[in-house]
């Protein structure tokens, strides 16, 4: 596996900024290293054992069997002859499973389990996501045992056992057509990594960009990025469906600091 040495660069992108279209510059399987230490890795395609589960999870998520938070966003499609902009409304939705932290501003003063777990119709989705999370952890242990060891130490020292999901995370969020602006995952466990599996059908763009390193990952269908999302601000480039019903989805596994 190729090693990519991540080096800090200057940039003018601020928190909350939307990212323009950027061509990926990380397009192959690689180990991500900073100051001589491995901090993550990128795979263009997950092993078959994971891809089979991902297809199940993706299929279930797109069905009515899984409750989701639904939104919509406008995508510019061109202009009319008189100069008016033509927009298409693209479906955008998400689903969180596993642990949901307390949020006082929403009058939820306690940590709880996602309500999705209580829906019988969502059980195949939850089970497949649980297995994907475990398989990702096994892959991290196989490819980067040092990252696995530091991840598990950080998580188990910050998260009570009853709030773990898939053995080494607390939660998972599936984001369909969500091009997040520049942000950092401040609520995650420091020292832990995220596992991000991407699926896409008839859609371009939607690649993770880390301005601190000028790194943009080619998150094609069934790719996997393992990365410490608490460490650097990151954003997603614009997602553009190329056909009706096209979408880009990420299955993200992460560990919240709920000590």
mmCIF file of N, CA and C in Angstrom, residues 142-257:
data_model
loop_
_atom_site.group_PDB
_atom_site.id
_atom_site.type_symbol
_atom_site.label_atom_id
_atom_site.label_comp_id
_atom_site.label_asym_id
_atom_site.label_seq_id
_atom_site.Cartn_x
_atom_site.Cartn_y
_atom_site.Cartn_z
ATOM 1 N N UNK A 142 -6.401 -5.122 11.108
ATOM 2 C CA UNK A 142 -5.542 -5.865 10.190
ATOM 3 C C UNK A 142 -4.545 -4.956 9.467
ATOM 4 N N UNK A 143 -5.024 -3.807 8.980
ATOM 5 C CA UNK A 143 -4.175 -2.928 8.162
ATOM 6 C C UNK A 143 -3.284 -2.038 9.024
ATOM 7 N N UNK A 144 -3.859 -1.498 10.104
ATOM 8 C CA UNK A 144 -3.105 -0.566 10.961
ATOM 9 C C UNK A 144 -3.340 -0.930 12.427
ATOM 10 N N UNK A 145 -2.656 -1.952 12.920
ATOM 11 C CA UNK A 145 -2.879 -2.371 14.314
ATOM 12 C C UNK A 145 -2.617 -1.271 15.334
ATOM 13 N N UNK A 146 -1.689 -0.377 15.055
ATOM 14 C CA UNK A 146 -1.412 0.715 15.995
ATOM 15 C C UNK A 146 -2.595 1.676 16.089
ATOM 16 N N UNK A 147 -3.200 1.983 14.936
ATOM 17 C CA UNK A 147 -4.378 2.859 14.943
ATOM 18 C C UNK A 147 -5.525 2.180 15.682
ATOM 19 N N UNK A 148 -5.705 0.885 15.433
ATOM 20 C CA UNK A 148 -6.765 0.137 16.114
ATOM 21 C C UNK A 148 -6.570 0.189 17.633
ATOM 22 N N UNK A 149 -5.328 -0.044 18.077
ATOM 23 C CA UNK A 149 -5.047 -0.069 19.511
ATOM 24 C C UNK A 149 -5.309 1.297 20.149
ATOM 25 N N UNK A 150 -4.855 2.369 19.500
ATOM 26 C CA UNK A 150 -5.059 3.703 20.069
ATOM 27 C C UNK A 150 -6.535 4.105 20.011
ATOM 28 N N UNK A 151 -7.223 3.693 18.950
ATOM 29 C CA UNK A 151 -8.663 3.966 18.823
ATOM 30 C C UNK A 151 -9.426 3.287 19.959
ATOM 31 N N UNK A 152 -9.187 2.010 20.159
ATOM 32 C CA UNK A 152 -9.925 1.271 21.176
ATOM 33 C C UNK A 152 -9.606 1.777 22.577
ATOM 34 N N UNK A 153 -8.350 2.142 22.813
ATOM 35 C CA UNK A 153 -7.986 2.685 24.128
ATOM 36 C C UNK A 153 -8.712 4.003 24.379
ATOM 37 N N UNK A 154 -8.735 4.868 23.368
ATOM 38 C CA UNK A 154 -9.395 6.160 23.516
ATOM 39 C C UNK A 154 -10.899 6.000 23.734
ATOM 40 N N UNK A 155 -11.515 5.083 22.967
ATOM 41 C CA UNK A 155 -12.967 4.900 23.051
ATOM 42 C C UNK A 155 -13.376 4.262 24.376
ATOM 43 N N UNK A 156 -12.713 3.190 24.758
ATOM 44 C CA UNK A 156 -13.123 2.479 25.977
ATOM 45 C C UNK A 156 -12.851 3.294 27.235
ATOM 46 N N UNK A 157 -11.924 4.253 27.168
ATOM 47 C CA UNK A 157 -11.665 5.102 28.332
ATOM 48 C C UNK A 157 -12.610 6.297 28.382
ATOM 49 N N UNK A 158 -13.360 6.528 27.311
ATOM 50 C CA UNK A 158 -14.254 7.685 27.256
ATOM 51 C C UNK A 158 -15.729 7.320 27.183
ATOM 52 N N UNK A 159 -16.016 6.076 26.849
ATOM 53 C CA UNK A 159 -17.401 5.678 26.604
ATOM 54 C C UNK A 159 -17.779 4.492 27.492
ATOM 55 N N UNK A 160 -18.822 4.607 28.320
ATOM 56 C CA UNK A 160 -19.308 3.460 29.083
ATOM 57 C C UNK A 160 -19.707 2.322 28.145
ATOM 58 N N UNK A 161 -19.470 1.116 28.565
ATOM 59 C CA UNK A 161 -19.672 -0.060 27.720
ATOM 60 C C UNK A 161 -21.076 -0.129 27.141
ATOM 61 N N UNK A 162 -22.069 0.301 27.908
ATOM 62 C CA UNK A 162 -23.460 0.158 27.455
ATOM 63 C C UNK A 162 -23.790 1.080 26.284
ATOM 64 N N UNK A 163 -22.930 2.065 25.999
ATOM 65 C CA UNK A 163 -23.198 2.986 24.903
ATOM 66 C C UNK A 163 -22.368 2.688 23.662
ATOM 67 N N UNK A 164 -21.631 1.592 23.661
ATOM 68 C CA UNK A 164 -20.853 1.225 22.484
ATOM 69 C C UNK A 164 -21.763 0.669 21.390
ATOM 70 N N UNK A 165 -21.351 0.884 20.150
ATOM 71 C CA UNK A 165 -22.052 0.345 18.984
ATOM 72 C C UNK A 165 -21.022 -0.352 18.106
ATOM 73 N N UNK A 166 -21.305 -1.577 17.723
ATOM 74 C CA UNK A 166 -20.409 -2.374 16.878
ATOM 75 C C UNK A 166 -19.068 -2.658 17.564
ATOM 76 N N UNK A 167 -19.032 -2.509 18.878
ATOM 77 C CA UNK A 167 -17.838 -2.906 19.626
ATOM 78 C C UNK A 167 -16.779 -1.840 19.789
ATOM 79 N N UNK A 168 -16.764 -0.824 18.932
ATOM 80 C CA UNK A 168 -15.702 0.165 19.019
ATOM 81 C C UNK A 168 -16.107 1.564 18.583
ATOM 82 N N UNK A 169 -17.395 1.764 18.318
ATOM 83 C CA UNK A 169 -17.940 3.085 18.010
ATOM 84 C C UNK A 169 -19.093 3.338 18.979
ATOM 85 N N UNK A 170 -19.703 4.497 18.879
ATOM 86 C CA UNK A 170 -20.939 4.721 19.634
ATOM 87 C C UNK A 170 -22.131 4.842 18.702
ATOM 88 N N UNK A 171 -21.889 5.300 17.468
ATOM 89 C CA UNK A 171 -22.998 5.707 16.604
ATOM 90 C C UNK A 171 -22.640 5.545 15.143
ATOM 91 N N UNK A 172 -23.672 5.674 14.325
ATOM 92 C CA UNK A 172 -23.477 5.713 12.872
ATOM 93 C C UNK A 172 -24.520 6.645 12.274
ATOM 94 N N UNK A 173 -24.094 7.414 11.294
ATOM 95 C CA UNK A 173 -25.033 8.255 10.555
ATOM 96 C C UNK A 173 -24.894 7.952 9.074
ATOM 97 N N UNK A 174 -26.026 7.827 8.404
ATOM 98 C CA UNK A 174 -26.052 7.665 6.950
ATOM 99 C C UNK A 174 -26.544 8.972 6.357
ATOM 100 N N UNK A 175 -25.734 9.580 5.511
ATOM 101 C CA UNK A 175 -26.047 10.874 4.905
ATOM 102 C C UNK A 175 -26.233 10.720 3.404
ATOM 103 N N UNK A 176 -27.432 10.926 2.913
ATOM 104 C CA UNK A 176 -27.718 10.826 1.492
ATOM 105 C C UNK A 176 -27.770 12.229 0.895
ATOM 106 N N UNK A 177 -26.891 12.465 -0.070
ATOM 107 C CA UNK A 177 -26.821 13.746 -0.791
ATOM 108 C C UNK A 177 -26.510 14.932 0.119
ATOM 109 N N UNK A 178 -25.830 14.669 1.228
ATOM 110 C CA UNK A 178 -25.473 15.734 2.146
ATOM 111 C C UNK A 178 -24.057 16.238 1.900
ATOM 112 N N UNK A 179 -23.941 17.426 1.304
ATOM 113 C CA UNK A 179 -22.626 18.031 1.064
ATOM 114 C C UNK A 179 -22.320 18.977 2.224
ATOM 115 N N UNK A 180 -21.731 18.452 3.272
ATOM 116 C CA UNK A 180 -21.522 19.225 4.497
ATOM 117 C C UNK A 180 -20.516 20.347 4.286
ATOM 118 N N UNK A 181 -20.769 21.525 4.865
ATOM 119 C CA UNK A 181 -19.793 22.619 4.806
ATOM 120 C C UNK A 181 -18.606 22.298 5.720
ATOM 121 N N UNK A 182 -17.607 23.158 5.716
ATOM 122 C CA UNK A 182 -16.403 22.908 6.499
ATOM 123 C C UNK A 182 -16.732 22.863 7.994
ATOM 124 N N UNK A 183 -16.335 21.773 8.630
ATOM 125 C CA UNK A 183 -16.609 21.575 10.046
ATOM 126 C C UNK A 183 -15.609 20.589 10.623
ATOM 127 N N UNK A 184 -15.548 20.522 11.936
ATOM 128 C CA UNK A 184 -14.734 19.534 12.614
ATOM 129 C C UNK A 184 -15.623 18.800 13.598
ATOM 130 N N UNK A 185 -15.416 17.503 13.758
ATOM 131 C CA UNK A 185 -16.270 16.698 14.632
ATOM 132 C C UNK A 185 -15.813 16.861 16.088
ATOM 133 N N UNK A 186 -16.176 18.003 16.680
ATOM 134 C CA UNK A 186 -15.676 18.365 18.006
ATOM 135 C C UNK A 186 -16.180 17.455 19.120
ATOM 136 N N UNK A 187 -17.289 16.771 18.894
ATOM 137 C CA UNK A 187 -17.865 15.928 19.950
ATOM 138 C C UNK A 187 -17.320 14.501 19.929
ATOM 139 N N UNK A 188 -16.469 14.196 18.960
ATOM 140 C CA UNK A 188 -15.903 12.853 18.874
ATOM 141 C C UNK A 188 -14.804 12.649 19.901
ATOM 142 N N UNK A 189 -14.527 11.396 20.193
ATOM 143 C CA UNK A 189 -13.444 11.042 21.108
ATOM 144 C C UNK A 189 -12.099 11.386 20.472
ATOM 145 N N UNK A 190 -11.310 12.197 21.149
ATOM 146 C CA UNK A 190 -9.959 12.478 20.673
ATOM 147 C C UNK A 190 -9.125 11.196 20.704
ATOM 148 N N UNK A 191 -8.470 10.909 19.590
ATOM 149 C CA UNK A 191 -7.682 9.687 19.496
ATOM 150 C C UNK A 191 -8.401 8.574 18.764
ATOM 151 N N UNK A 192 -9.697 8.763 18.503
ATOM 152 C CA UNK A 192 -10.479 7.761 17.765
ATOM 153 C C UNK A 192 -10.489 8.098 16.279
ATOM 154 N N UNK A 193 -10.927 7.165 15.459
ATOM 155 C CA UNK A 193 -11.065 7.396 14.022
ATOM 156 C C UNK A 193 -12.497 7.142 13.586
ATOM 157 N N UNK A 194 -12.881 7.767 12.491
ATOM 158 C CA UNK A 194 -14.143 7.475 11.819
ATOM 159 C C UNK A 194 -13.895 6.468 10.708
ATOM 160 N N UNK A 195 -14.885 5.646 10.428
ATOM 161 C CA UNK A 195 -14.857 4.772 9.251
ATOM 162 C C UNK A 195 -15.985 5.235 8.340
ATOM 163 N N UNK A 196 -15.645 5.643 7.114
ATOM 164 C CA UNK A 196 -16.625 6.234 6.196
ATOM 165 C C UNK A 196 -16.691 5.395 4.922
ATOM 166 N N UNK A 197 -17.796 4.690 4.749
ATOM 167 C CA UNK A 197 -18.022 3.896 3.542
ATOM 168 C C UNK A 197 -18.948 4.689 2.628
ATOM 169 N N UNK A 198 -18.578 4.814 1.370
ATOM 170 C CA UNK A 198 -19.366 5.602 0.422
ATOM 171 C C UNK A 198 -20.084 4.691 -0.575
ATOM 172 N N UNK A 199 -21.334 5.032 -0.874
ATOM 173 C CA UNK A 199 -22.038 4.394 -1.983
ATOM 174 C C UNK A 199 -22.575 5.499 -2.880
ATOM 175 N N UNK A 200 -22.660 5.225 -4.147
ATOM 176 C CA UNK A 200 -23.194 6.230 -5.079
ATOM 177 C C UNK A 200 -23.742 5.548 -6.323
ATOM 178 N N UNK A 201 -24.804 6.138 -6.852
ATOM 179 C CA UNK A 201 -25.407 5.683 -8.102
ATOM 180 C C UNK A 201 -25.793 6.924 -8.906
ATOM 181 N N UNK A 202 -25.262 7.027 -10.121
ATOM 182 C CA UNK A 202 -25.592 8.140 -11.012
ATOM 183 C C UNK A 202 -25.436 9.496 -10.323
ATOM 184 N N UNK A 203 -24.274 9.702 -9.714
ATOM 185 C CA UNK A 203 -23.983 10.979 -9.065
ATOM 186 C C UNK A 203 -22.481 11.234 -9.113
ATOM 187 N N UNK A 204 -22.125 12.496 -9.326
ATOM 188 C CA UNK A 204 -20.722 12.888 -9.325
ATOM 189 C C UNK A 204 -20.454 13.816 -8.145
ATOM 190 N N UNK A 205 -19.180 14.113 -7.892
ATOM 191 C CA UNK A 205 -18.825 14.960 -6.768
ATOM 192 C C UNK A 205 -18.954 14.217 -5.459
ATOM 193 N N UNK A 206 -19.168 14.981 -4.375
ATOM 194 C CA UNK A 206 -19.354 14.363 -3.071
ATOM 195 C C UNK A 206 -18.107 13.693 -2.538
ATOM 196 N N UNK A 207 -16.968 14.388 -2.640
ATOM 197 C CA UNK A 207 -15.705 13.843 -2.139
ATOM 198 C C UNK A 207 -15.241 14.639 -0.923
ATOM 199 N N UNK A 208 -14.694 13.940 0.058
ATOM 200 C CA UNK A 208 -14.240 14.609 1.268
ATOM 201 C C UNK A 208 -12.970 15.413 0.997
ATOM 202 N N UNK A 209 -12.978 16.670 1.447
ATOM 203 C CA UNK A 209 -11.828 17.561 1.268
ATOM 204 C C UNK A 209 -11.337 18.020 2.634
ATOM 205 N N UNK A 210 -10.029 17.897 2.861
ATOM 206 C CA UNK A 210 -9.394 18.354 4.102
ATOM 207 C C UNK A 210 -8.450 19.491 3.737
ATOM 208 N N UNK A 211 -8.871 20.753 3.918
ATOM 209 C CA UNK A 211 -8.055 21.889 3.477
ATOM 210 C C UNK A 211 -6.676 21.954 4.125
ATOM 211 N N UNK A 212 -6.559 21.520 5.393
ATOM 212 C CA UNK A 212 -5.268 21.599 6.084
ATOM 213 C C UNK A 212 -4.160 20.875 5.329
ATOM 214 N N UNK A 213 -4.544 19.844 4.563
ATOM 215 C CA UNK A 213 -3.553 19.072 3.809
ATOM 216 C C UNK A 213 -3.760 19.195 2.297
ATOM 217 N N UNK A 214 -4.720 20.013 1.889
ATOM 218 C CA UNK A 214 -5.104 20.073 0.483
ATOM 219 C C UNK A 214 -5.343 18.665 -0.060
ATOM 220 N N UNK A 215 -6.073 17.871 0.710
ATOM 221 C CA UNK A 215 -6.333 16.477 0.353
ATOM 222 C C UNK A 215 -7.806 16.287 0.015
ATOM 223 N N UNK A 216 -8.080 15.731 -1.158
ATOM 224 C CA UNK A 216 -9.440 15.429 -1.577
ATOM 225 C C UNK A 216 -9.499 13.969 -1.987
ATOM 226 N N UNK A 217 -10.341 13.194 -1.310
ATOM 227 C CA UNK A 217 -10.389 11.751 -1.504
ATOM 228 C C UNK A 217 -11.419 11.368 -2.563
ATOM 229 N N UNK A 218 -11.032 10.468 -3.432
ATOM 230 C CA UNK A 218 -11.893 9.979 -4.505
ATOM 231 C C UNK A 218 -12.858 8.948 -3.925
ATOM 232 N N UNK A 219 -13.925 9.438 -3.292
ATOM 233 C CA UNK A 219 -14.850 8.551 -2.595
ATOM 234 C C UNK A 219 -15.846 7.923 -3.571
ATOM 235 N N UNK A 220 -15.325 7.032 -4.361
ATOM 236 C CA UNK A 220 -16.172 6.343 -5.323
ATOM 237 C C UNK A 220 -17.003 5.267 -4.625
ATOM 238 N N UNK A 221 -17.834 4.590 -5.380
ATOM 239 C CA UNK A 221 -18.743 3.576 -4.850
ATOM 240 C C UNK A 221 -17.973 2.467 -4.134
ATOM 241 N N UNK A 222 -18.351 2.198 -2.887
ATOM 242 C CA UNK A 222 -17.783 1.153 -2.031
ATOM 243 C C UNK A 222 -16.348 1.438 -1.593
ATOM 244 N N UNK A 223 -15.976 2.710 -1.554
ATOM 245 C CA UNK A 223 -14.673 3.076 -0.997
ATOM 246 C C UNK A 223 -14.781 3.199 0.524
ATOM 247 N N UNK A 224 -13.626 3.211 1.186
ATOM 248 C CA UNK A 224 -13.576 3.346 2.647
ATOM 249 C C UNK A 224 -12.474 4.319 3.023
ATOM 250 N N UNK A 225 -12.835 5.293 3.854
ATOM 251 C CA UNK A 225 -11.857 6.226 4.416
ATOM 252 C C UNK A 225 -11.877 6.084 5.931
ATOM 253 N N UNK A 226 -10.714 5.807 6.489
ATOM 254 C CA UNK A 226 -10.549 5.759 7.946
ATOM 255 C C UNK A 226 -9.734 6.985 8.331
ATOM 256 N N UNK A 227 -10.334 7.857 9.167
ATOM 257 C CA UNK A 227 -9.712 9.150 9.397
ATOM 258 C C UNK A 227 -10.150 9.731 10.742
ATOM 259 N N UNK A 228 -9.261 10.442 11.461
ATOM 260 C CA UNK A 228 -9.635 11.072 12.734
ATOM 261 C C UNK A 228 -10.379 12.382 12.504
ATOM 262 N N UNK A 229 -11.685 12.322 12.413
ATOM 263 C CA UNK A 229 -12.489 13.485 12.023
ATOM 264 C C UNK A 229 -12.501 14.591 13.074
ATOM 265 N N UNK A 230 -12.057 14.313 14.291
ATOM 266 C CA UNK A 230 -11.967 15.333 15.335
ATOM 267 C C UNK A 230 -10.743 16.223 15.136
ATOM 268 N N UNK A 231 -9.795 15.753 14.332
ATOM 269 C CA UNK A 231 -8.480 16.381 14.251
ATOM 270 C C UNK A 231 -8.437 17.597 13.332
ATOM 271 N N UNK A 232 -9.079 17.502 12.178
ATOM 272 C CA UNK A 232 -9.034 18.576 11.182
ATOM 273 C C UNK A 232 -10.434 18.918 10.684
ATOM 274 N N UNK A 233 -10.603 20.176 10.304
ATOM 275 C CA UNK A 233 -11.852 20.567 9.654
ATOM 276 C C UNK A 233 -11.905 19.945 8.259
ATOM 277 N N UNK A 234 -13.099 19.550 7.824
ATOM 278 C CA UNK A 234 -13.267 18.888 6.537
ATOM 279 C C UNK A 234 -14.644 19.222 5.981
ATOM 280 N N UNK A 235 -14.808 19.024 4.705
ATOM 281 C CA UNK A 235 -16.073 19.337 4.037
ATOM 282 C C UNK A 235 -16.260 18.391 2.863
ATOM 283 N N UNK A 236 -17.461 18.418 2.291
ATOM 284 C CA UNK A 236 -17.796 17.558 1.152
ATOM 285 C C UNK A 236 -18.034 18.432 -0.070
ATOM 286 N N UNK A 237 -17.413 18.068 -1.184
ATOM 287 C CA UNK A 237 -17.598 18.829 -2.417
ATOM 288 C C UNK A 237 -19.028 18.647 -2.938
ATOM 289 N N UNK A 238 -19.520 19.541 -3.789
ATOM 290 C CA UNK A 238 -20.907 19.470 -4.263
ATOM 291 C C UNK A 238 -21.255 18.107 -4.872
ATOM 292 N N UNK A 239 -22.457 17.650 -4.574
ATOM 293 C CA UNK A 239 -22.966 16.381 -5.101
ATOM 294 C C UNK A 239 -23.936 16.697 -6.228
ATOM 295 N N UNK A 240 -23.709 16.083 -7.374
ATOM 296 C CA UNK A 240 -24.532 16.374 -8.538
ATOM 297 C C UNK A 240 -25.090 15.073 -9.133
ATOM 298 N N UNK A 241 -26.381 14.790 -8.896
ATOM 299 C CA UNK A 241 -26.993 13.631 -9.565
ATOM 300 C C UNK A 241 -26.913 13.794 -11.075
ATOM 301 N N UNK A 242 -26.501 12.750 -11.768
ATOM 302 C CA UNK A 242 -26.389 12.800 -13.226
ATOM 303 C C UNK A 242 -27.624 12.253 -13.911
ATOM 304 N N UNK A 243 -28.502 11.615 -13.144
ATOM 305 C CA UNK A 243 -29.778 11.123 -13.646
ATOM 306 C C UNK A 243 -30.798 11.259 -12.532
ATOM 307 N N UNK A 244 -32.071 11.216 -12.875
ATOM 308 C CA UNK A 244 -33.128 11.260 -11.866
ATOM 309 C C UNK A 244 -32.931 10.105 -10.889
ATOM 310 N N UNK A 245 -33.006 10.428 -9.596
ATOM 311 C CA UNK A 245 -32.846 9.401 -8.577
ATOM 312 C C UNK A 245 -31.409 9.124 -8.205
ATOM 313 N N UNK A 246 -30.473 9.803 -8.844
ATOM 314 C CA UNK A 246 -29.070 9.599 -8.509
ATOM 315 C C UNK A 246 -28.766 10.115 -7.110
ATOM 316 N N UNK A 247 -27.831 9.473 -6.434
ATOM 317 C CA UNK A 247 -27.496 9.896 -5.077
ATOM 318 C C UNK A 247 -26.087 9.460 -4.697
ATOM 319 N N UNK A 248 -25.584 10.114 -3.658
ATOM 320 C CA UNK A 248 -24.334 9.733 -3.006
ATOM 321 C C UNK A 248 -24.643 9.578 -1.524
ATOM 322 N N UNK A 249 -24.244 8.468 -0.950
ATOM 323 C CA UNK A 249 -24.530 8.167 0.448
ATOM 324 C C UNK A 249 -23.228 7.822 1.164
ATOM 325 N N UNK A 250 -23.115 8.226 2.421
ATOM 326 C CA UNK A 250 -21.993 7.780 3.243
ATOM 327 C C UNK A 250 -22.528 7.112 4.499
ATOM 328 N N UNK A 251 -21.966 5.961 4.812
ATOM 329 C CA UNK A 251 -22.258 5.250 6.051
ATOM 330 C C UNK A 251 -21.079 5.545 6.974
ATOM 331 N N UNK A 252 -21.308 6.394 7.962
ATOM 332 C CA UNK A 252 -20.225 6.899 8.807
ATOM 333 C C UNK A 252 -20.327 6.295 10.203
ATOM 334 N N UNK A 253 -19.238 5.695 10.661
ATOM 335 C CA UNK A 253 -19.169 5.124 12.006
ATOM 336 C C UNK A 253 -18.216 5.978 12.832
ATOM 337 N N UNK A 254 -18.657 6.378 14.035
ATOM 338 C CA UNK A 254 -17.859 7.302 14.827
ATOM 339 C C UNK A 254 -18.101 7.059 16.319
ATOM 340 N N UNK A 255 -17.211 7.644 17.140
ATOM 341 C CA UNK A 255 -17.308 7.494 18.595
ATOM 342 C C UNK A 255 -17.454 8.860 19.241
ATOM 343 N N UNK A 256 -18.582 9.070 19.911
ATOM 344 C CA UNK A 256 -18.839 10.317 20.628
ATOM 345 C C UNK A 256 -18.245 10.256 22.043
ATOM 346 N N UNK A 257 -17.708 11.378 22.476
ATOM 347 C CA UNK A 257 -17.190 11.469 23.840
ATOM 348 C C UNK A 257 -18.354 11.788 24.769
#
